[in-house]
CSV table of C-alpha atoms in Angstrom, one decimal:
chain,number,residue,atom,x,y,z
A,18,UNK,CA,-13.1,-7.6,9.6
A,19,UNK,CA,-15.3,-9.3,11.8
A,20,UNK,CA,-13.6,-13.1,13.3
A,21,UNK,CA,-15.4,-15.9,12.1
A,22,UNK,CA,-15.8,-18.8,14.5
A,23,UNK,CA,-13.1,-21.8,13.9
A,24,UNK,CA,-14.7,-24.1,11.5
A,25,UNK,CA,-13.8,-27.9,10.8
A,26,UNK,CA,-10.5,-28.6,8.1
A,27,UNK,CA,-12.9,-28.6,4.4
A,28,UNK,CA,-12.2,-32.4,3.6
A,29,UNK,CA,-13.8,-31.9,0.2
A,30,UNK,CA,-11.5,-29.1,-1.1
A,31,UNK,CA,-8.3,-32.1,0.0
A,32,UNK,CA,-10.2,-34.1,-2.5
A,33,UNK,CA,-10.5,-31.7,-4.7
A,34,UNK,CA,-6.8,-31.0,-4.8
A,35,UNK,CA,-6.0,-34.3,-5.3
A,36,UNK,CA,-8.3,-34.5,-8.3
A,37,UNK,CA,-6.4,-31.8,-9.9
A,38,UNK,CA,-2.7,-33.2,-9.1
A,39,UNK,CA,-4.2,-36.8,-11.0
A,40,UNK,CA,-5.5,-34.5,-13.8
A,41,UNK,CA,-1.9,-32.7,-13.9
A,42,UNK,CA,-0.4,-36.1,-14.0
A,43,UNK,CA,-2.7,-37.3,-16.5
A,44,UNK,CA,-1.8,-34.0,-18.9
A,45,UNK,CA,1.9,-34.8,-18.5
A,46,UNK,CA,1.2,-38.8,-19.1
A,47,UNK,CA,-0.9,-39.4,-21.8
A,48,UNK,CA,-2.0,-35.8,-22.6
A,49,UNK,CA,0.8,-33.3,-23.7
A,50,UNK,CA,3.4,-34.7,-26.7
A,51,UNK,CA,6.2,-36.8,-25.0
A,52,UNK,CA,8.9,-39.0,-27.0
A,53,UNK,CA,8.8,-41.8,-24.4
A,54,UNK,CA,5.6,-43.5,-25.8
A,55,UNK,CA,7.1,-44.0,-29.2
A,56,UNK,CA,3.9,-42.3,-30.5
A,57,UNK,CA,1.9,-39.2,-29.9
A,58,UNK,CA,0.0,-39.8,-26.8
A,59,UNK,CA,-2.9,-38.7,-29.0
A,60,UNK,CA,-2.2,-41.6,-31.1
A,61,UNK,CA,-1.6,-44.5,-28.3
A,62,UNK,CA,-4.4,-43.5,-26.4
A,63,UNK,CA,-6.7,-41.8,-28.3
A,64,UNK,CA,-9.7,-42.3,-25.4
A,65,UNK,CA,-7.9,-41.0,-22.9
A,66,UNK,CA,-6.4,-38.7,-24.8
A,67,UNK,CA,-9.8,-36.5,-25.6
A,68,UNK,CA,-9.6,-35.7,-21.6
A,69,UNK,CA,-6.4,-35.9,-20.5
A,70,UNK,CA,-5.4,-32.8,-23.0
A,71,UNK,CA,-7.4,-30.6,-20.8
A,72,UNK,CA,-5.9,-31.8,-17.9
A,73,UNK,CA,-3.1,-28.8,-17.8
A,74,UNK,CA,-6.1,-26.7,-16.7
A,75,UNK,CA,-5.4,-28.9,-12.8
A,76,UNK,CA,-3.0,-26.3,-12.7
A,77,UNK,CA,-5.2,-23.2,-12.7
A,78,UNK,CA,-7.5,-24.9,-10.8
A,79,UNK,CA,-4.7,-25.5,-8.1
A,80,UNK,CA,-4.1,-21.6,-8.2
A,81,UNK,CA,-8.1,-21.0,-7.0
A,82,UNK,CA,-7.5,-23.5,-4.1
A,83,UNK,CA,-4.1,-21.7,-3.4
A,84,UNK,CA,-6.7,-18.2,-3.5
A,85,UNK,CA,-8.8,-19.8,-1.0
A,86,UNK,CA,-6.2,-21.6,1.3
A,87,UNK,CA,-3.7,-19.6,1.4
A,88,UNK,CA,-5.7,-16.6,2.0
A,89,UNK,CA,-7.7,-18.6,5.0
A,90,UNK,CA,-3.8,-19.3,6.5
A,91,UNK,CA,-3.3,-15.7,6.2
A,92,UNK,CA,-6.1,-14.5,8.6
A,93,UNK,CA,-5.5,-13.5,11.9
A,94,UNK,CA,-1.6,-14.4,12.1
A,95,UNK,CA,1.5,-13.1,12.0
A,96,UNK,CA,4.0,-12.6,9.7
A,97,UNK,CA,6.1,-14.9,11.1
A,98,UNK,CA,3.4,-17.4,11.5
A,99,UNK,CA,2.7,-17.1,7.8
A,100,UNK,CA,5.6,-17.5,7.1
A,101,UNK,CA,7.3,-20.0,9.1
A,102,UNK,CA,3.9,-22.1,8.0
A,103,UNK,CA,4.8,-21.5,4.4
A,104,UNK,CA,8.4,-22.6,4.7
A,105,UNK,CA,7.7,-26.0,6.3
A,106,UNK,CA,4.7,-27.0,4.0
A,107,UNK,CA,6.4,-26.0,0.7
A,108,UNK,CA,10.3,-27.0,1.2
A,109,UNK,CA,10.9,-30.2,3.0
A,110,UNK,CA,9.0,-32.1,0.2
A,111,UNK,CA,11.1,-30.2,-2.1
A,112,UNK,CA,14.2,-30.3,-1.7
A,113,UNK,CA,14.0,-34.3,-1.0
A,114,UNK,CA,12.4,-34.5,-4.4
A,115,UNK,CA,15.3,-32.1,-6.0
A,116,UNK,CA,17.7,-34.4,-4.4
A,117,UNK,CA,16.7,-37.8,-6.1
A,118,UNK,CA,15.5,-36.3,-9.6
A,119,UNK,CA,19.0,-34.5,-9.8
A,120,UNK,CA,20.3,-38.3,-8.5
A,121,UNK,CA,17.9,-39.7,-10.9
A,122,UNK,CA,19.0,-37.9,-13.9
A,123,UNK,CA,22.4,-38.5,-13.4
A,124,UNK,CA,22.6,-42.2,-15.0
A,125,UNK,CA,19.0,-42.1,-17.1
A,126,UNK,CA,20.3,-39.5,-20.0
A,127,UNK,CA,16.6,-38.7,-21.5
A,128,UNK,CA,15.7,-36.8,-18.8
A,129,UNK,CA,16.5,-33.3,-17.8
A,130,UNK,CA,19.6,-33.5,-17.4
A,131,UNK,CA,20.7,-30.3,-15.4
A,132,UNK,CA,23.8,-29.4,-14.1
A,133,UNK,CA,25.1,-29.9,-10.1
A,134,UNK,CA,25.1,-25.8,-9.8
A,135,UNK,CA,21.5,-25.8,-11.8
A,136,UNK,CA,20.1,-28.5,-9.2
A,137,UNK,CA,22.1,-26.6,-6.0
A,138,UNK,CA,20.0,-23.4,-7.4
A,139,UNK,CA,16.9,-25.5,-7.6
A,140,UNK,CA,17.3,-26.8,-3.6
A,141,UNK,CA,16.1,-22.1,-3.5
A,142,UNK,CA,12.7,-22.7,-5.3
A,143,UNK,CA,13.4,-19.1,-7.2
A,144,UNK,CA,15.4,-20.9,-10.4
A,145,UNK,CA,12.9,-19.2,-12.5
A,146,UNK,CA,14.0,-16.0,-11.5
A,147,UNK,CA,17.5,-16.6,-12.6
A,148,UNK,CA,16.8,-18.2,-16.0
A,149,UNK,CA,18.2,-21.5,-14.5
A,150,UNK,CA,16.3,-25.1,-15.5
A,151,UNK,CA,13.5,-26.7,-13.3
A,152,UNK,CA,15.0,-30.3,-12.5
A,153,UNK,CA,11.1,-31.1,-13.2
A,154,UNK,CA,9.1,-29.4,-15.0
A,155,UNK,CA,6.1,-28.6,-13.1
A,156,UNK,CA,8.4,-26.9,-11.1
A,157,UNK,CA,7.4,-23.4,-12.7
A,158,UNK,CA,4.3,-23.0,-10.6
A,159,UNK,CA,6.2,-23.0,-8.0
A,160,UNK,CA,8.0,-19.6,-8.5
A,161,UNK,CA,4.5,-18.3,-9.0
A,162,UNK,CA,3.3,-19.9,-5.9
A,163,UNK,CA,6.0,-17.8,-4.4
A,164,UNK,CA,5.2,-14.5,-5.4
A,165,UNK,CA,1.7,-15.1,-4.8
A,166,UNK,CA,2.6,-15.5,-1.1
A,167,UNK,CA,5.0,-12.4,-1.3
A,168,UNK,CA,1.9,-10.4,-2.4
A,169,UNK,CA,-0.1,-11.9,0.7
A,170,UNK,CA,2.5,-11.4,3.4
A,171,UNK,CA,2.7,-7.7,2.3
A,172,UNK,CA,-0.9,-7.3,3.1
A,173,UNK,CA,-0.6,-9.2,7.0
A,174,UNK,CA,2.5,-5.9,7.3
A,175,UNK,CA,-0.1,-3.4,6.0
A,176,UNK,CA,-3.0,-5.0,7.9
A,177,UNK,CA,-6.1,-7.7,6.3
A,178,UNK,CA,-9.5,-6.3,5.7
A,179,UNK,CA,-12.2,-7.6,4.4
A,180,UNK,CA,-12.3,-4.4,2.2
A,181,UNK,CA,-8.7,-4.6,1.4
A,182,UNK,CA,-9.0,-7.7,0.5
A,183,UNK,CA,-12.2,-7.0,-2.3
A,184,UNK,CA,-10.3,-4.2,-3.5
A,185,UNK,CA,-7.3,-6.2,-3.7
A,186,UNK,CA,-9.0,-9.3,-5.8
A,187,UNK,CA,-10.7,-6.4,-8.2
A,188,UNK,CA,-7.3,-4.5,-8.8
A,189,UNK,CA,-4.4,-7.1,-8.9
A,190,UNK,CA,-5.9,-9.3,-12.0
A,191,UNK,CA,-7.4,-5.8,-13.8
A,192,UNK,CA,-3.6,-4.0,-13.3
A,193,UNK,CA,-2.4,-7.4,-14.4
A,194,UNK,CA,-4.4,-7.3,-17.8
A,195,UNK,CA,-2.8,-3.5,-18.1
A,196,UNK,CA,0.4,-4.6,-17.6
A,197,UNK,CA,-0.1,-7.8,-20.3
A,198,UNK,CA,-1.0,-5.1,-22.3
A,199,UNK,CA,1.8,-2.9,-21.8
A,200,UNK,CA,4.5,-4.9,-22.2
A,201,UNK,CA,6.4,-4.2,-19.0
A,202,UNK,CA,8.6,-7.4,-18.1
A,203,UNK,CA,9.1,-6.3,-14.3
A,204,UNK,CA,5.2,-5.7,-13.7
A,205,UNK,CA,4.4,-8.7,-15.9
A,206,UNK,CA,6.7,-10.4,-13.7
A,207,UNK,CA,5.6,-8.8,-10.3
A,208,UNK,CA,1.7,-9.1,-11.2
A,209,UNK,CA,1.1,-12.5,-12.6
A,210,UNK,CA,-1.4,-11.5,-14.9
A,211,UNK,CA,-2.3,-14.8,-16.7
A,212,UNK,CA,-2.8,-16.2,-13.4
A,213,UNK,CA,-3.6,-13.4,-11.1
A,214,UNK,CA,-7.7,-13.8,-11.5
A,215,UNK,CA,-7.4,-17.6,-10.9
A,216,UNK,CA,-5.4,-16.8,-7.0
A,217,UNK,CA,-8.2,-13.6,-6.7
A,218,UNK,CA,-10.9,-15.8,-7.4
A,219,UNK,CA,-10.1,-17.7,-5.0
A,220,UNK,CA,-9.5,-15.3,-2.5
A,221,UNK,CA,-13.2,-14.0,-2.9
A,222,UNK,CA,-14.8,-17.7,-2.5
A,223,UNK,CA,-12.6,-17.9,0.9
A,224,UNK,CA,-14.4,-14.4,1.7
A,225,UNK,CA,-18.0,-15.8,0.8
A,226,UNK,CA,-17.0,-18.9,2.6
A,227,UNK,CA,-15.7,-16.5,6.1
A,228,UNK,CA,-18.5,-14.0,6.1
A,229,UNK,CA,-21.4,-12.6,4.3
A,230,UNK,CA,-22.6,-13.1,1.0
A,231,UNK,CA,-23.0,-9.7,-0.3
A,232,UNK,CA,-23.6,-8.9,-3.6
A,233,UNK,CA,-20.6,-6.9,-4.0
A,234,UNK,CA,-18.1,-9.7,-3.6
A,235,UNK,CA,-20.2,-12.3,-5.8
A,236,UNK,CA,-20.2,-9.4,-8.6
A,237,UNK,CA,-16.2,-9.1,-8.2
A,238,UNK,CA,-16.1,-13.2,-8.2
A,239,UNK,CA,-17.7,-12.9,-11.7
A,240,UNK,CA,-15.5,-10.3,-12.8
A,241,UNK,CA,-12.4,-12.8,-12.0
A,242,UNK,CA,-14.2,-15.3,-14.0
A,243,UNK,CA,-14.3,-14.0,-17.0
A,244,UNK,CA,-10.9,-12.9,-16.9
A,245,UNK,CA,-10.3,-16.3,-16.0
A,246,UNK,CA,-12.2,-17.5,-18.9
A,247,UNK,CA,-10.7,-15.8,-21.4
A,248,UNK,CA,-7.6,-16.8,-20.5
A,249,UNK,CA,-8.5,-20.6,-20.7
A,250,UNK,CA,-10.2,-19.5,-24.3
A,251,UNK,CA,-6.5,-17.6,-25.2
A,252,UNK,CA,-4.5,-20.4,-24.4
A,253,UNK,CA,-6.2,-23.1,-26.6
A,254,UNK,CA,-3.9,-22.7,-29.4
A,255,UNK,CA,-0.5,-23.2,-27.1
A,256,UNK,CA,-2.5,-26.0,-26.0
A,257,UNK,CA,-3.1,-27.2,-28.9
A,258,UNK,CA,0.2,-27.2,-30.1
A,259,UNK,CA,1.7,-29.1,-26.9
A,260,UNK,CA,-1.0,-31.4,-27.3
A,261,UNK,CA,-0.4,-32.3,-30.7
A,262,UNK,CA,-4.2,-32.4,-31.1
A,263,UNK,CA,-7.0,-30.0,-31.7
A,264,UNK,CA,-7.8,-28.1,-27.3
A,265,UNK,CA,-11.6,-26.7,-28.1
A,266,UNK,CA,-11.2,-22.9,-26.3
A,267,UNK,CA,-15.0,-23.9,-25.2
A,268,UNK,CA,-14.4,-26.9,-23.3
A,269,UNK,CA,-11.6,-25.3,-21.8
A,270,UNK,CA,-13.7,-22.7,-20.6
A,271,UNK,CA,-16.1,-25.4,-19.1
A,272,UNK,CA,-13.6,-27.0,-17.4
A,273,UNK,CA,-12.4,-23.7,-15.7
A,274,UNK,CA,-16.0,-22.5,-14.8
A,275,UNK,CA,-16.4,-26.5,-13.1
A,276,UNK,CA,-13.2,-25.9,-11.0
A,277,UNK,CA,-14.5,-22.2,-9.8
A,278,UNK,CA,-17.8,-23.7,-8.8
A,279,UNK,CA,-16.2,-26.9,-7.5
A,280,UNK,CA,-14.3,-25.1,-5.0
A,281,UNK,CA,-17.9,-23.1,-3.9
A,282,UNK,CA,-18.9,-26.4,-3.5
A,283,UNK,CA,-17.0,-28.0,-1.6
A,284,UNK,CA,-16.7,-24.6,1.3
A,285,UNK,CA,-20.4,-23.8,1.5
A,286,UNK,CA,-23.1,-26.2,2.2
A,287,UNK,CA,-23.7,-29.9,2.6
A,288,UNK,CA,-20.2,-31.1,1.3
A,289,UNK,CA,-18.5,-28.7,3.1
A,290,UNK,CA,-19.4,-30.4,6.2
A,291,UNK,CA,-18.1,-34.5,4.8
A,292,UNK,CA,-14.9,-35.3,7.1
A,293,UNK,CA,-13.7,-38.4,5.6
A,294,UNK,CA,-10.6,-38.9,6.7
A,295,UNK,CA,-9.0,-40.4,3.9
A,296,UNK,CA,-10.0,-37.1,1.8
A,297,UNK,CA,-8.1,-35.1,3.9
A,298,UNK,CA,-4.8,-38.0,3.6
A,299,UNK,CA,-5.5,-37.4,-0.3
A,300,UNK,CA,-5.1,-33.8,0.3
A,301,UNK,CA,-1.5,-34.4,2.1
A,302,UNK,CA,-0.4,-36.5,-1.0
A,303,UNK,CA,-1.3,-33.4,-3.1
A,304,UNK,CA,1.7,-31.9,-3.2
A,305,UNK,CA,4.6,-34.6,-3.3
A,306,UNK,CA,2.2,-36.6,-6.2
A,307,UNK,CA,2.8,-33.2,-8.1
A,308,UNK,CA,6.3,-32.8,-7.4
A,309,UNK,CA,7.1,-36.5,-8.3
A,310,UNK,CA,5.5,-37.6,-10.9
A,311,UNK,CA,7.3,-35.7,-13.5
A,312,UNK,CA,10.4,-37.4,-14.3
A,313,UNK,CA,9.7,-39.8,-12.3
A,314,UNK,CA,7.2,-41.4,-14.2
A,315,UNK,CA,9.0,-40.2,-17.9
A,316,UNK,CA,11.6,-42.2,-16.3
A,317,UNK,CA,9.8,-45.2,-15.8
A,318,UNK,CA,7.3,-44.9,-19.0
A,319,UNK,CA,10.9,-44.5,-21.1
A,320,UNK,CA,12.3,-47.8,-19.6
A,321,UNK,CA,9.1,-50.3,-19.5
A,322,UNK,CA,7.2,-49.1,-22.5
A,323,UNK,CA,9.4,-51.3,-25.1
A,324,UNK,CA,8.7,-54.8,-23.2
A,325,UNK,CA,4.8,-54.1,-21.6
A,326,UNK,CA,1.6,-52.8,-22.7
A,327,UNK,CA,1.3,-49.0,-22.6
A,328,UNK,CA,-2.0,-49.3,-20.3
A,329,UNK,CA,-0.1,-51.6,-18.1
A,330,UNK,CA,3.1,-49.0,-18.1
A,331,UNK,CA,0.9,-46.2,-17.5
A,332,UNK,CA,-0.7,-48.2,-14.4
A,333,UNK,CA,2.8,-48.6,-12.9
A,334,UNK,CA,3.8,-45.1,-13.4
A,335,UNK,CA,0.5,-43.7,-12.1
A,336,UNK,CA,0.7,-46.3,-9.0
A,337,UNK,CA,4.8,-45.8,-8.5
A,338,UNK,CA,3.9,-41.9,-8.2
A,339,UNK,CA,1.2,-42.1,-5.7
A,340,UNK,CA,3.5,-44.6,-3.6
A,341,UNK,CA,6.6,-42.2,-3.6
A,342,UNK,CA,4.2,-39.4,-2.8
A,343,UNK,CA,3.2,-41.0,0.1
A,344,UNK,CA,6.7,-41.9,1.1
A,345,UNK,CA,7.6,-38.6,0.6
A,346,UNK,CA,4.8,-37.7,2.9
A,347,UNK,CA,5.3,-39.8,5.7
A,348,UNK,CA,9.2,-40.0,5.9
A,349,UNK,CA,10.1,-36.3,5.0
A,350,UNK,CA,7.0,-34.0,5.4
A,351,UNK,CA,5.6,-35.5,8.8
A,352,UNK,CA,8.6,-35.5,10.7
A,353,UNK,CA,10.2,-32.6,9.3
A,354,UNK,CA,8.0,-30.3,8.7
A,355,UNK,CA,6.8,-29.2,11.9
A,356,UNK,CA,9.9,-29.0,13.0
A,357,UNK,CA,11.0,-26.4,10.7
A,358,UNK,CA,8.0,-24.5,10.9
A,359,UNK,CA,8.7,-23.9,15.0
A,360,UNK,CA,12.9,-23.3,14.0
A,361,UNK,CA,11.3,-20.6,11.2
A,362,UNK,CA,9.1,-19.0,13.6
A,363,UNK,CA,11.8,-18.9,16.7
A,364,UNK,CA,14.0,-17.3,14.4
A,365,UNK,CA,11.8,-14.7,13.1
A,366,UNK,CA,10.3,-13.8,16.3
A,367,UNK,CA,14.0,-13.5,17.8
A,368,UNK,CA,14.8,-11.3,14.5
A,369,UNK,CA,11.9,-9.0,15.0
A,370,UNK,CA,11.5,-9.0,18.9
A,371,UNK,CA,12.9,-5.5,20.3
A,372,UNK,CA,17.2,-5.2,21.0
């Protein structure tokens, strides 16, 4: 595949990540059934409510972006590089926020509450694997953030193609729907297929945003959209049912089709050229806001929603999240993670280098 030339950091798709982690947040807040309002969320905030019930679908949207981003990291480096740049960005943040949930959930007895051995397993990112309990719940993309990037590193060992990759974003969500089908835990497991056409669609908008637009790769985008579709559409019922409230499979559908395009939007054309700074500082609270505001702010709604307001509760636990991300940010991530990336990378090159 031909080399693009370098182009400037896409400040809109930052912002467009950080729309999704507030929509996540919103799901979990005032969206999805949780005892610490008192009420269903449905019932104490019945406005916000009507949106914030579709707000789960941040979380496919984030798998797109991941698509796109990761598969833009992937070009042109090595294994090592990949993967030394994978371990700092994901596990600096995460362990620190492991560390004070498993602290925090030691003296505030509605949370989690998982064991020292569950939160030890936790500090590996691969608890799913072993049955073991996320110390927050949104921990579970995680493990399929992970295998995602196993699939991508295979294909920097076997070589990256533009026509690899098309063939790749056709097969892996089509084998996936086989294997739904089929029944087969370990390729159910190893394929992602509820997932798999959100990551692949992705990965074709990063190749319209790299090279040509040929009609071959916008006719494989649209395959991964319906398949993306009708797994917003299947979903409406568990939705529904952690919602407490009617999930319409249609607007759900909408909202999936507005994230796809949303992330064309922001790579080609005149928003892909903003550079706001501040966009791209939203983008780098991304990832802590999601990993925090979990129990975090259960923790906080639990313990101020019998003396305040619940809008003024839900202010403080919104605000208290975005703060602790950026702590998070600035006193773990910065310092650390660049760090580990080069310790990664030295140790992988000396691993591979000829004896």
């Amino acid at each position: 595949m031909s080399t693009s030339p370098s182009r400037p950091r896409l400040a809109a798709l930052d912002g467009l990540r950080l729309v999704a982690a507030l929509a996540v947040l919103a799901f979990h807040y005032v969206g999805v059934k949780v005892p610490y309002w008192g009420v269903p969320s449905s019932v104490e905030f019945p406005g916000l409510n009507e949106v914030a019930r579709y707000g789960y679908l941040g979380v496919n949207v984030f798998f797109a972006i991941s698509g796109f981003v990761i598969l833009m990291t992937a070009y042109d480096r090595s294994i090592e590089s990949f993967a030394a740049s994978r371990v700092a960005r994901l596990f600096p943040a995460y362990w620190a926020v492991v560390v004070m949930t498993a602290v925090l959930q030691q003296f505030w007895t509605e949370g989690r509450n998982p064991s020292f051995s569950d939160a030890l397993v936790n500090l590996t990112m691969t608890q799913e694997a072993y049955d073991v309990v996320n110390v927050q719940g949104a921990f579970w993309t995680l493990w399929i953030e992970l295998k995602f990037y196993l699939l991508i590193g295979t294909f920097i060992l076997v070589g990256m193609t533009r026509r690899r990759v098309l063939a790749f974003a056709v097969l892996w969500p089509l084998l996936g729907q086989i294997a739904a089908v089929t029944g087969s835990g370990f390729l159910n497991s190893l394929l992602i297929p509820t997932y798999a056409p959100y990551f692949a669609a992705g990965m074709l908008l990063y190749l319209l945003f790299r090279e040509r637009h040929d009609v071959t790769t916008w006719l494989a985008l649209l395959l991964n959209w319906v398949l993306c579709v009708r797994q917003a559409m299947a979903y409406g019922d568990r939705a529904s049912d952690l919602v407490g409230a009617p999930v319409v499979p249609l607007v759900s559908a909408l909202v999936v089709t507005g994230g796809l395009l949303a992330i064309l939007v922001c790579s080609v054309g005149v928003v892909s050229r903003i550079s706001w700074r501040w966009l791209t500082f939203a983008g780098a609270l991304t990832y802590p806001l999601y990993l925090v505001h979990g129990q975090l702010g259960f923790f906080l709604i639990d313990t101020l929603q019998p003396d305040m307001g619940s809008y003024a509760v839900l202010a403080i636990a919104t605000a208290a999240s975005l703060v602790l991300a950026y702590l998070v940010h600035v006193v773990v991530e910065k310092p650390l993670s660049p760090r580990l990336r080069r310790a990664v990378a030295a140790s992988l090159e000396q691993e591979s280098s000829p004896r």
